[in-house]
Short mmCIF file of N, CA and C in Angstrom, two decimals:
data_model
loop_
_atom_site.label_atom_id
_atom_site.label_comp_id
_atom_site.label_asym_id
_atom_site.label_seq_id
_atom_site.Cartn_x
_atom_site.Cartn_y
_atom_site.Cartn_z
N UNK A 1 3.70 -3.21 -10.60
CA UNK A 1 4.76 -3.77 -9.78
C UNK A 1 4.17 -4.32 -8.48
N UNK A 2 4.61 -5.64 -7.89
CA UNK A 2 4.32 -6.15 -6.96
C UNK A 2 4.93 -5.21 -5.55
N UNK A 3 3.70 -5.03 -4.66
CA UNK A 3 4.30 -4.55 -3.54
C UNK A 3 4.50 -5.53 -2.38
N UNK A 4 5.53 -5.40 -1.25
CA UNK A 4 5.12 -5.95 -0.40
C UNK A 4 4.44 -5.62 0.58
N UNK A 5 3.26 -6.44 0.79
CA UNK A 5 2.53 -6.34 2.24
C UNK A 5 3.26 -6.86 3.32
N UNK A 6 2.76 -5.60 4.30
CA UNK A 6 3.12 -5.77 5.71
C UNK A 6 2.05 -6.94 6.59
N UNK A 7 2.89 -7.16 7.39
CA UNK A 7 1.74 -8.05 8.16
C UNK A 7 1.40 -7.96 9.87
N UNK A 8 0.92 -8.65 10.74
CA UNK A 8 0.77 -8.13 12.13
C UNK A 8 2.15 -8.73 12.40
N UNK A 9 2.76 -8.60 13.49
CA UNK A 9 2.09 -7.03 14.07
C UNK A 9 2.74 -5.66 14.10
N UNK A 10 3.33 -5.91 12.65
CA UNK A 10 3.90 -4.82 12.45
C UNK A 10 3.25 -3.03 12.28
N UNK A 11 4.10 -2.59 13.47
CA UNK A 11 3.17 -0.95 14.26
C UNK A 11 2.48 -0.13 13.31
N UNK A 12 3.12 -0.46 11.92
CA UNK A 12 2.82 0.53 10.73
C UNK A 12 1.39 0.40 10.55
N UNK A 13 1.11 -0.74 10.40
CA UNK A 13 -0.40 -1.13 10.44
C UNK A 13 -1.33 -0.81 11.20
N UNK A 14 -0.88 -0.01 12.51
CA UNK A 14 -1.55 0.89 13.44
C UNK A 14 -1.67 2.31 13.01
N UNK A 15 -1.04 2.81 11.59
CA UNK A 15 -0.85 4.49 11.61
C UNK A 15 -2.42 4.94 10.96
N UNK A 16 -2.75 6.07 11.56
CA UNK A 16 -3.56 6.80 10.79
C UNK A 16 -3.30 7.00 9.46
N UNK A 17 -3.81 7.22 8.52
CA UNK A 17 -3.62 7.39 7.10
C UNK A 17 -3.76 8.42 6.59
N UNK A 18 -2.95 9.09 5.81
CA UNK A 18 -3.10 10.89 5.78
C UNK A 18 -4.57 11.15 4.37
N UNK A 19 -4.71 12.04 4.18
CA UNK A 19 -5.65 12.23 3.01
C UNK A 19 -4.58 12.82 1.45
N UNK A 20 -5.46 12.01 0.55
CA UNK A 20 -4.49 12.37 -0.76
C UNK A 20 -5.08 13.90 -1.07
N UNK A 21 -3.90 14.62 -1.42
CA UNK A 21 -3.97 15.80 -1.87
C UNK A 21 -4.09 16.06 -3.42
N UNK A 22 -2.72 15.07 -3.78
CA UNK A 22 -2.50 15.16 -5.30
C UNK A 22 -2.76 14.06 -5.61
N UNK A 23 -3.63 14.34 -7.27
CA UNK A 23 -3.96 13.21 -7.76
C UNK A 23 -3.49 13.27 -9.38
N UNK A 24 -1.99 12.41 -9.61
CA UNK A 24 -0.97 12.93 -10.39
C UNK A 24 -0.87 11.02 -10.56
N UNK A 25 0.53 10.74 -11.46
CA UNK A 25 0.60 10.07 -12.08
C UNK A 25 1.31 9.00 -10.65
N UNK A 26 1.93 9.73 -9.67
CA UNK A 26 2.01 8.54 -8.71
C UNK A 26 1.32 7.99 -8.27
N UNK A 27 -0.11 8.81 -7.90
CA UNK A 27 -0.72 8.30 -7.13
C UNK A 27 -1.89 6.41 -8.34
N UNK A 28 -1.69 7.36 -9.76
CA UNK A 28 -2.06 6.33 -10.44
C UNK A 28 -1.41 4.96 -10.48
N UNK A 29 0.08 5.12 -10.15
CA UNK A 29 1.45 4.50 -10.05
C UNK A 29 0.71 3.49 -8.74
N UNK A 30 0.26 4.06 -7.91
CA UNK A 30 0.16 3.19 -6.20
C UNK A 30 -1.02 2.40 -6.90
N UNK A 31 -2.04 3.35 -7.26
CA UNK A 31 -2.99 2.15 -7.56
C UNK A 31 -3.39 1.06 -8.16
N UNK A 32 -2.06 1.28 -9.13
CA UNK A 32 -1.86 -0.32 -10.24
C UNK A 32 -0.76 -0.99 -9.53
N UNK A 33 -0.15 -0.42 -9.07
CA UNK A 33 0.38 -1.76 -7.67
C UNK A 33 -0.45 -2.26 -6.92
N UNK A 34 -1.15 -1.72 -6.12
CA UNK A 34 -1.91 -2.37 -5.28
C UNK A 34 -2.73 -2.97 -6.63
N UNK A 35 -3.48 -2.95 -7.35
CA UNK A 35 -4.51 -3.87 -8.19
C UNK A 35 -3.55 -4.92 -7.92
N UNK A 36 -2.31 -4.81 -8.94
CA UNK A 36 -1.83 -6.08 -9.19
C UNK A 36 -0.89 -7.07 -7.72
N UNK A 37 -0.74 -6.32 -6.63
CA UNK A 37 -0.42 -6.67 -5.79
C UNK A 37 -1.85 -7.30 -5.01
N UNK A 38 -3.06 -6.73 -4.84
CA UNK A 38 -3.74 -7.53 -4.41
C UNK A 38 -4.78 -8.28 -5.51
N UNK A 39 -4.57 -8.96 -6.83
CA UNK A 39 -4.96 -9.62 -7.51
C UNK A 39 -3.66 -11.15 -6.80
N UNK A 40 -2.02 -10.79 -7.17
CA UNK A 40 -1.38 -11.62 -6.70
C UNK A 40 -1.81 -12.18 -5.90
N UNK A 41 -2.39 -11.51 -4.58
CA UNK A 41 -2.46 -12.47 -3.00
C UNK A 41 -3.80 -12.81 -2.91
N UNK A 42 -4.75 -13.05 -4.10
CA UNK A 42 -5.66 -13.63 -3.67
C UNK A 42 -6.48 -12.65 -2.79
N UNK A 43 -6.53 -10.93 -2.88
CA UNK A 43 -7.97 -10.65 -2.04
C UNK A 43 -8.40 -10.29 -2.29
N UNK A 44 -9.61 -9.45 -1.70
CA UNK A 44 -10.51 -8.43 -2.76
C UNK A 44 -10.53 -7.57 -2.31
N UNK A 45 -9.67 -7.06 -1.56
CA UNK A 45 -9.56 -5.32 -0.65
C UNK A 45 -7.77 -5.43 -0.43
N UNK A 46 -7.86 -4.12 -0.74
CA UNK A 46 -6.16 -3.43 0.07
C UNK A 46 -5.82 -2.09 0.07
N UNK A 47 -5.71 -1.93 1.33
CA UNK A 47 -5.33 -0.16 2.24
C UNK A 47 -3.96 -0.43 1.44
N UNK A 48 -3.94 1.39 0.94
CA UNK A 48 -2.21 1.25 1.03
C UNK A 48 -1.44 1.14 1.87
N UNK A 49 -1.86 1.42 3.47
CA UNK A 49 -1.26 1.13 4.31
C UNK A 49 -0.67 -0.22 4.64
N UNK A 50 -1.49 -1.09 4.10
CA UNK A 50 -0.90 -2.57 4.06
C UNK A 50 0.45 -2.42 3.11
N UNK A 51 0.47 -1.79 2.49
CA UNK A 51 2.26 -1.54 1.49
C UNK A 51 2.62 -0.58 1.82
N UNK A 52 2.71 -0.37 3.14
CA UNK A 52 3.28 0.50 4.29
C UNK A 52 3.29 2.08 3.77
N UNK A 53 2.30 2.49 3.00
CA UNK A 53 1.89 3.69 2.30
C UNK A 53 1.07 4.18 2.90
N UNK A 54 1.22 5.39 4.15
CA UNK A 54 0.17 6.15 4.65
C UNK A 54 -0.77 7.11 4.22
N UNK A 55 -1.93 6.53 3.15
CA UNK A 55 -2.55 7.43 2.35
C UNK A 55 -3.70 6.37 2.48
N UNK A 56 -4.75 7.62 2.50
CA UNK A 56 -5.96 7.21 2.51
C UNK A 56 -6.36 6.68 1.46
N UNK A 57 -6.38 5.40 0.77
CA UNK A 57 -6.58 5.16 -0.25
C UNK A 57 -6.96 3.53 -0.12
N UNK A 58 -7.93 2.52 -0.74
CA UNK A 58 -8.03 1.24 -0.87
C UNK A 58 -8.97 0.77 -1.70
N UNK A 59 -8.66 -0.51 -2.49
CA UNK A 59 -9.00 -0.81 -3.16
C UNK A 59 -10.04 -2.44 -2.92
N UNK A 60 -10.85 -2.27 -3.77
CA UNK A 60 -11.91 -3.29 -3.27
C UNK A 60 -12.69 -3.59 -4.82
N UNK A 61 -12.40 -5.45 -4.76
CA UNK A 61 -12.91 -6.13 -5.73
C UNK A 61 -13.25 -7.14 -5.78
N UNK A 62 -14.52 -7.54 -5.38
CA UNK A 62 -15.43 -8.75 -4.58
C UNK A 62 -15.91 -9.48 -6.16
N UNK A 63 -15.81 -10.60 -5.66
CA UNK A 63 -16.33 -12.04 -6.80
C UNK A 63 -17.62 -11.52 -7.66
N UNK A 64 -18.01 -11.37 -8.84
CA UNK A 64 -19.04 -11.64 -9.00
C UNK A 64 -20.53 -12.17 -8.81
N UNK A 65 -21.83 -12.40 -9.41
CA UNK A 65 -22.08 -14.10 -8.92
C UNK A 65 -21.53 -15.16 -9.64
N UNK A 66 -21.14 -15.04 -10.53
CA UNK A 66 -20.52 -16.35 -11.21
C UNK A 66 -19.16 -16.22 -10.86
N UNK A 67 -18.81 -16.01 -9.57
CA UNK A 67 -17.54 -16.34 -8.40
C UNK A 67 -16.54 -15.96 -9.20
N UNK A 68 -16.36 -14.84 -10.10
CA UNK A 68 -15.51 -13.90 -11.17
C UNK A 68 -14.86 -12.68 -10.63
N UNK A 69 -13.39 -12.19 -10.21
CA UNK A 69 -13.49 -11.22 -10.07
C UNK A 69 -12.83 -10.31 -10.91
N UNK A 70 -13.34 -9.35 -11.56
CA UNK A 70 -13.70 -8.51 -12.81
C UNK A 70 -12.71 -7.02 -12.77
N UNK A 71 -12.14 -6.73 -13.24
CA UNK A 71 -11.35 -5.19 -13.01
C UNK A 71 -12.81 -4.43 -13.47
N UNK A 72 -13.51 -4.47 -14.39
CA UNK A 72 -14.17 -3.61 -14.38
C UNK A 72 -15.34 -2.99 -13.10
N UNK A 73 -15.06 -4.09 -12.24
CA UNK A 73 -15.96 -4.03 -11.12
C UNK A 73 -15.12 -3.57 -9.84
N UNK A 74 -13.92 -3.00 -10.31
CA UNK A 74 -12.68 -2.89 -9.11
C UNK A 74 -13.03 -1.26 -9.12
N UNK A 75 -13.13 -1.18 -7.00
CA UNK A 75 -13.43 -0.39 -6.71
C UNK A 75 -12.53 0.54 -6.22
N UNK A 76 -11.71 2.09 -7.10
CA UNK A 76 -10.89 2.51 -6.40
C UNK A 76 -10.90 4.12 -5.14
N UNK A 77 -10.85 3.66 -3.97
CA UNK A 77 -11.64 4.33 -3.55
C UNK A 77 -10.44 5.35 -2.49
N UNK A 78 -10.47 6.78 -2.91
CA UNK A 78 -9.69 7.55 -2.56
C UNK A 78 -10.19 8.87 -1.49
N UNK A 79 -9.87 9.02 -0.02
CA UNK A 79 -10.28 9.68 0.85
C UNK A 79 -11.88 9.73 1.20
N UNK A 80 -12.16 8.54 1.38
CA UNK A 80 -13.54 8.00 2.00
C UNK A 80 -14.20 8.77 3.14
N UNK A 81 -15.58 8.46 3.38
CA UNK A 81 -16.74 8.46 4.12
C UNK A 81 -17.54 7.44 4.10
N UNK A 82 -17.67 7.14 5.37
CA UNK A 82 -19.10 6.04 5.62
C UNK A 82 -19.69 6.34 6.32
N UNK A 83 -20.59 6.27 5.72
CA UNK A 83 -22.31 6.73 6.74
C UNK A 83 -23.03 5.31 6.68
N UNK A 84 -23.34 5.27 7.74
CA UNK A 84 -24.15 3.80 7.89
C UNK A 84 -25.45 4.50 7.55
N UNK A 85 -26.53 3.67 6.84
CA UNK A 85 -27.56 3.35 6.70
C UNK A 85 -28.83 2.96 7.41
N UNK A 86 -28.21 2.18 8.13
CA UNK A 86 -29.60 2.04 9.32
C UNK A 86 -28.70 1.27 10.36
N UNK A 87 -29.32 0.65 11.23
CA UNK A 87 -28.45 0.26 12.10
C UNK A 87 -28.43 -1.54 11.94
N UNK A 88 -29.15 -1.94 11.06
CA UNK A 88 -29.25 -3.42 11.00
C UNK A 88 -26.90 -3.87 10.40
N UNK A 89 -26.80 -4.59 11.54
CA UNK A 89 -25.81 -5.24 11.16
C UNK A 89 -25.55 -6.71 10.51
N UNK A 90 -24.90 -7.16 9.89
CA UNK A 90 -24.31 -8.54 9.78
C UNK A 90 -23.29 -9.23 9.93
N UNK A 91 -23.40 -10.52 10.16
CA UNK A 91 -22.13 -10.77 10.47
C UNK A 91 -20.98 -11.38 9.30
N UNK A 92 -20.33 -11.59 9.49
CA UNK A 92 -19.47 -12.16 8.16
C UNK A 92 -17.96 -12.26 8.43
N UNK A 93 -17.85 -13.55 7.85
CA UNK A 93 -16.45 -14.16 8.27
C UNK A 93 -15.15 -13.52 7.65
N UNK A 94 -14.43 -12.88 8.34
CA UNK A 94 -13.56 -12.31 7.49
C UNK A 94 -12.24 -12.78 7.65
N UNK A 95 -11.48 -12.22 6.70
CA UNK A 95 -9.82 -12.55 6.41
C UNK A 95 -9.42 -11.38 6.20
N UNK A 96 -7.44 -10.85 6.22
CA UNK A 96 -7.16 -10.18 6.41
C UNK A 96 -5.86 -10.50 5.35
N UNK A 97 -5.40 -9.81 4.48
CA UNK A 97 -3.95 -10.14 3.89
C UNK A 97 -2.85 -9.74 4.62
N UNK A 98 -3.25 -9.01 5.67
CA UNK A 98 -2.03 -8.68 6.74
C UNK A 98 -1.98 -9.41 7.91
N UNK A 99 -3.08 -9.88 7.87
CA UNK A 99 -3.41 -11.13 9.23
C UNK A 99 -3.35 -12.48 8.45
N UNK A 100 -2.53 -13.15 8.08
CA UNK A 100 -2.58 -14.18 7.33
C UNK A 100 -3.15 -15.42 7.84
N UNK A 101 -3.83 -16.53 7.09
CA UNK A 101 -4.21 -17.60 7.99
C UNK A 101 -5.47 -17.60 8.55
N UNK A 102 -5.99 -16.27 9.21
CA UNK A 102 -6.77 -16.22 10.12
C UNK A 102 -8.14 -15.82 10.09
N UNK A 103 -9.08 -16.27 10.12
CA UNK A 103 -10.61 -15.73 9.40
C UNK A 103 -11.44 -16.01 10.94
N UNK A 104 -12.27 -15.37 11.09
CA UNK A 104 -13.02 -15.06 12.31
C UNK A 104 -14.23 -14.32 11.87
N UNK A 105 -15.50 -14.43 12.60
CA UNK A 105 -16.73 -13.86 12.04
C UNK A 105 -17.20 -12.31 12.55
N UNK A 106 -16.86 -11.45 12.27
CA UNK A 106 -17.28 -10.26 12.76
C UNK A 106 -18.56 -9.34 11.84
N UNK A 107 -19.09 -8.09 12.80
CA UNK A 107 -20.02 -7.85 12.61
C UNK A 107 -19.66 -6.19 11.92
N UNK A 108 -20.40 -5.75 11.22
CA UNK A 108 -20.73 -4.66 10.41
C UNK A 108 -21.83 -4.60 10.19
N UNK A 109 -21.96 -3.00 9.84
CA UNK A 109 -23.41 -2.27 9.54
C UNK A 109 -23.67 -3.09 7.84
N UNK A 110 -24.69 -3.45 7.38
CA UNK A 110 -25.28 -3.79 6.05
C UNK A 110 -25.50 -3.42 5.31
N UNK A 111 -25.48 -1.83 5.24
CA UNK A 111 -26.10 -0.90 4.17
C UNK A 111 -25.52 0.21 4.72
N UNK A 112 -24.52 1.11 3.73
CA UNK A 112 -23.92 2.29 4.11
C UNK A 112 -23.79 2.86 2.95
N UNK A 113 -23.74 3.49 3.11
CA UNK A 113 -23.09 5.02 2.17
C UNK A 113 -21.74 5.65 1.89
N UNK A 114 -21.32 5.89 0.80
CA UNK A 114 -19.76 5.60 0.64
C UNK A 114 -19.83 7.37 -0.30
N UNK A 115 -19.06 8.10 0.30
CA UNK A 115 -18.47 9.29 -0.22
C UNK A 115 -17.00 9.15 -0.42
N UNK A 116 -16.30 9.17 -1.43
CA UNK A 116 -14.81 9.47 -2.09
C UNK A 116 -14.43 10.13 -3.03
N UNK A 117 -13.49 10.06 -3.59
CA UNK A 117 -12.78 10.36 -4.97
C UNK A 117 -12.16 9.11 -5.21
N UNK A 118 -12.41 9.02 -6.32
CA UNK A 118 -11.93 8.45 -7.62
C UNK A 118 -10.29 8.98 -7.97
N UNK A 119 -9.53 8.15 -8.79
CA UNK A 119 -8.27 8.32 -9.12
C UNK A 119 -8.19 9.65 -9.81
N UNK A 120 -8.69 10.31 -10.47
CA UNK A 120 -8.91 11.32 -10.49
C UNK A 120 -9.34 12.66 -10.09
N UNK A 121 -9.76 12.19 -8.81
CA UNK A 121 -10.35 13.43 -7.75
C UNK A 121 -11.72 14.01 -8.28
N UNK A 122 -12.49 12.81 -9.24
CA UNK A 122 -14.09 13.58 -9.09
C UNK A 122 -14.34 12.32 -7.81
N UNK A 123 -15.67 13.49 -7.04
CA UNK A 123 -16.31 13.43 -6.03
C UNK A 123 -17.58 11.89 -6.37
N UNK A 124 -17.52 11.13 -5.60
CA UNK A 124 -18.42 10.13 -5.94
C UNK A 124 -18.90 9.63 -4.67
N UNK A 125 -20.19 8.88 -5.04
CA UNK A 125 -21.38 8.14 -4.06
C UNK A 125 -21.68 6.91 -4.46
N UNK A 126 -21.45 5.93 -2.84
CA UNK A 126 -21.97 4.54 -3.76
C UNK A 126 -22.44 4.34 -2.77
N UNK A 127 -24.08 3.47 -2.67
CA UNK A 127 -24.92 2.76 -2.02
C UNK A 127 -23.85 1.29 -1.78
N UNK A 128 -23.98 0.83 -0.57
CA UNK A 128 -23.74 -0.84 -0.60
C UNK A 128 -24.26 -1.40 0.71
N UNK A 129 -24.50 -2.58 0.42
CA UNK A 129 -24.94 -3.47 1.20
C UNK A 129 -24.19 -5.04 1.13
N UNK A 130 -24.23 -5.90 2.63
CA UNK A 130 -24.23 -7.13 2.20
C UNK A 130 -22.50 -7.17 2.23
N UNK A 131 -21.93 -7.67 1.43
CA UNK A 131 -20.71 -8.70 1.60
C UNK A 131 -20.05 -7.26 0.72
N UNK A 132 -20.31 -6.57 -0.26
CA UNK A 132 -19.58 -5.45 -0.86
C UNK A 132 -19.77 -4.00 0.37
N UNK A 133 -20.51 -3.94 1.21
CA UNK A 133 -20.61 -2.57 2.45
C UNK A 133 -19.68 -3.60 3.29
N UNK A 134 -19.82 -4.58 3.64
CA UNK A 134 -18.21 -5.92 4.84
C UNK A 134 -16.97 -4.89 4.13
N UNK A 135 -16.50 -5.42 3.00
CA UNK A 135 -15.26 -5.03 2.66
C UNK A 135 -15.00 -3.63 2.76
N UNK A 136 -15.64 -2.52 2.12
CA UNK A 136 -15.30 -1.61 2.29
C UNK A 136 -15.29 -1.11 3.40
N UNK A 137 -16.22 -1.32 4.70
CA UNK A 137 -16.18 -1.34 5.99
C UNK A 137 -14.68 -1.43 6.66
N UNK A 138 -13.97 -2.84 6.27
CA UNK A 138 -12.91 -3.61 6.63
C UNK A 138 -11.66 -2.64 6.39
N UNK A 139 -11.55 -2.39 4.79
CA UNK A 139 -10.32 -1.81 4.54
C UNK A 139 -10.55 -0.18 5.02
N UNK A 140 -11.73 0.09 5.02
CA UNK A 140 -11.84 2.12 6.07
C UNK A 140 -11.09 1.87 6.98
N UNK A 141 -11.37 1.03 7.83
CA UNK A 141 -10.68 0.38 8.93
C UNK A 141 -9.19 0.60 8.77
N UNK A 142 -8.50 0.13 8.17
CA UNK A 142 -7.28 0.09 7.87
C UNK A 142 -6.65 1.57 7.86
N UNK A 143 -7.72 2.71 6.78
CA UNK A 143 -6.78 3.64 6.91
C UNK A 143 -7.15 4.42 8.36
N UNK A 144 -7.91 4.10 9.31
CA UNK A 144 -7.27 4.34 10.97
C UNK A 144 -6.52 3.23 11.26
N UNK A 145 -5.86 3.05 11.16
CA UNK A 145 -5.08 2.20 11.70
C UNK A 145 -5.54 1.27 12.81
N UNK A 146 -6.72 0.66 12.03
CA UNK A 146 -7.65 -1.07 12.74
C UNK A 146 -7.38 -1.99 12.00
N UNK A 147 -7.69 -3.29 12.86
CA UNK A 147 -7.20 -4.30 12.37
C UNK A 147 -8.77 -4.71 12.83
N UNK A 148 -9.49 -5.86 11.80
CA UNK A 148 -10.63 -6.79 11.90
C UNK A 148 -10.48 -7.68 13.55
N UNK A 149 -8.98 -7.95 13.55
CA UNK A 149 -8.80 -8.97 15.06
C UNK A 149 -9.23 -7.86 15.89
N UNK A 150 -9.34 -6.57 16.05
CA UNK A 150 -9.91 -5.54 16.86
C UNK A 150 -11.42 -5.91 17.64
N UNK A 151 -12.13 -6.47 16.62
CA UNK A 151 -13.29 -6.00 16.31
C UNK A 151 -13.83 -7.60 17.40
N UNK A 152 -13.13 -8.33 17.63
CA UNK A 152 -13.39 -9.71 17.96
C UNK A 152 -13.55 -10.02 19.36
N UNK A 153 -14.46 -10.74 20.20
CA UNK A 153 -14.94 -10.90 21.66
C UNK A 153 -13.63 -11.33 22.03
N UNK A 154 -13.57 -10.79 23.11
CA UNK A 154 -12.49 -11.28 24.05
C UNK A 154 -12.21 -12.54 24.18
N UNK A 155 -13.03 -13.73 23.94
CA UNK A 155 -12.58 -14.65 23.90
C UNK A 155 -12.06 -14.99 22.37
N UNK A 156 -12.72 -14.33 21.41
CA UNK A 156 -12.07 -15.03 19.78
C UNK A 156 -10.73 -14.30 20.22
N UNK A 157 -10.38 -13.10 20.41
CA UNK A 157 -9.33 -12.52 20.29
C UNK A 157 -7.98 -13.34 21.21
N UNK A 158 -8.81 -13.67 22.47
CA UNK A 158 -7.70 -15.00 23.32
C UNK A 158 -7.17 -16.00 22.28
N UNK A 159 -8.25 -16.42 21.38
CA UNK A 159 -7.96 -17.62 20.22
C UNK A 159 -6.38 -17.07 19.86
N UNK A 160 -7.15 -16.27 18.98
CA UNK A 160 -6.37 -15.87 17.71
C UNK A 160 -4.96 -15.22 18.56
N UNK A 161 -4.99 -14.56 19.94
CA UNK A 161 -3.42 -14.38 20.60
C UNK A 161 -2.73 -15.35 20.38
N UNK A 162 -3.66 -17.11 20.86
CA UNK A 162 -2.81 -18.23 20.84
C UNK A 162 -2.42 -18.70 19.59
N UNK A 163 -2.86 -18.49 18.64
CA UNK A 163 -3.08 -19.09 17.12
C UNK A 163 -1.84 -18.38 16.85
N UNK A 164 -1.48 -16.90 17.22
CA UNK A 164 -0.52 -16.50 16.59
C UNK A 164 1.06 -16.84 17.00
N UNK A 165 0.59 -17.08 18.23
CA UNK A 165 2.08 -17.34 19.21
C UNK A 165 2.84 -18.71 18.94
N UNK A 166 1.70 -19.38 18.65
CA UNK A 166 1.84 -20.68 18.77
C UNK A 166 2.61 -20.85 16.81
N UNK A 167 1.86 -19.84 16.03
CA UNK A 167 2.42 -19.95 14.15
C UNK A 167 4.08 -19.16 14.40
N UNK A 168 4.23 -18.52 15.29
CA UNK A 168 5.19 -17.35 15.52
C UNK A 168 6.40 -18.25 15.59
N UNK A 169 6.01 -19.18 16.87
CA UNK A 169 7.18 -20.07 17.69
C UNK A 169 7.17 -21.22 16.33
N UNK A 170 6.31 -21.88 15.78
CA UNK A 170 6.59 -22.61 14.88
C UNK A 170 7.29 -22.17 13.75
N UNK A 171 7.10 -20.92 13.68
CA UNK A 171 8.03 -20.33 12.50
C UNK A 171 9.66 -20.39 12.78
N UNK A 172 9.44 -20.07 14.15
CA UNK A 172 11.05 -19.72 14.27
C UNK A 172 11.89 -21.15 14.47
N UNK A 173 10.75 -22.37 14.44
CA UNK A 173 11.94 -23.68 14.39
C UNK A 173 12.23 -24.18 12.84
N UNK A 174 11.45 -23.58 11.80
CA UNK A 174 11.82 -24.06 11.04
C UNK A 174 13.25 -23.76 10.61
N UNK A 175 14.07 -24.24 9.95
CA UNK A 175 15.29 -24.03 9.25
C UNK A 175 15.29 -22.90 8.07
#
């Protein structure tokens, strides 16, 4: 079932995200919504908090190389840890399905370490680097209640104030 995503700047998107306890047939229930809710919108990451669901939980499924993106490669990742790796960062242009429109280049660690559970509650470890450690970086983020526009120099963030005010007021003349 399609969920709806929330978007800025709605407060919800600021909540901490609680940790899943039970791992039962709802919680399987949230995570084939979100698949198919963020297959719909075109992304490759989504906090449940973006479907205004305060649970530590998000999902992440980056292109292939043959620019494919694969369920078998869909990452479901339940009450996380990140340990950075070393301190080398990168930068990388990101987008937001709750920030619509808006892509800006921010920086993350390159190589981290990923402790969770699985939809099932076994304990798992994944190495990543590169554009797959960006995303999962991005949506951790989410379940504290961050937003990527956070992360942006005071002057991108001046941008993107005006970018929004300016889509806000245009919204409200349309008919």
């Amino acid at each position: 079932m399609l969920r709806k995503i929330i978007t800025y700047p709605n407060p919800r998107l600021f909540l901490t995200s609680q940790p899943v306890k039970e791992f039962d047939e709802e919680l399987f229930k949230l995570l084939d919504d979100m698949y198919e809710t963020m297959i719909a919108s075109n992304g490759v990451g989504l906090a449940a908090i973006q479907i205004d669901i305060a649970l530590r939980v998000f999902l992440v499924n980056i292109l292939d190389e043959n620019n494919e993106q694969k369920k078998e490669d869909l990452l479901e990742v339940i009450n996380p840890q990140i340990i950075p790796l070393d301190e080398e960062m990168i930068t990388c242009t990101e987008g937001c399905l709750s920030v619509p429109d808006f892509f800006e280049e921010v920086k993350r660690h390159n190589r981290i370490l990923l402790k969770y559970q699985d939809r099932f509650g076994e304990f798992k470890e994944l190495e990543a680097q590169g554009f797959l450690a960006v995303a999962i970086q991005h949506e951790n983020d989410h379940l504290n209640g961050r937003l990527f526009i956070e992360k942006l120099s005071f002057t991108k963030r001046q941008k993107f104030d005006k970018e929004f005010k300016k889509k806000k007021k245009n919204h409200k003349k349309e008919p």
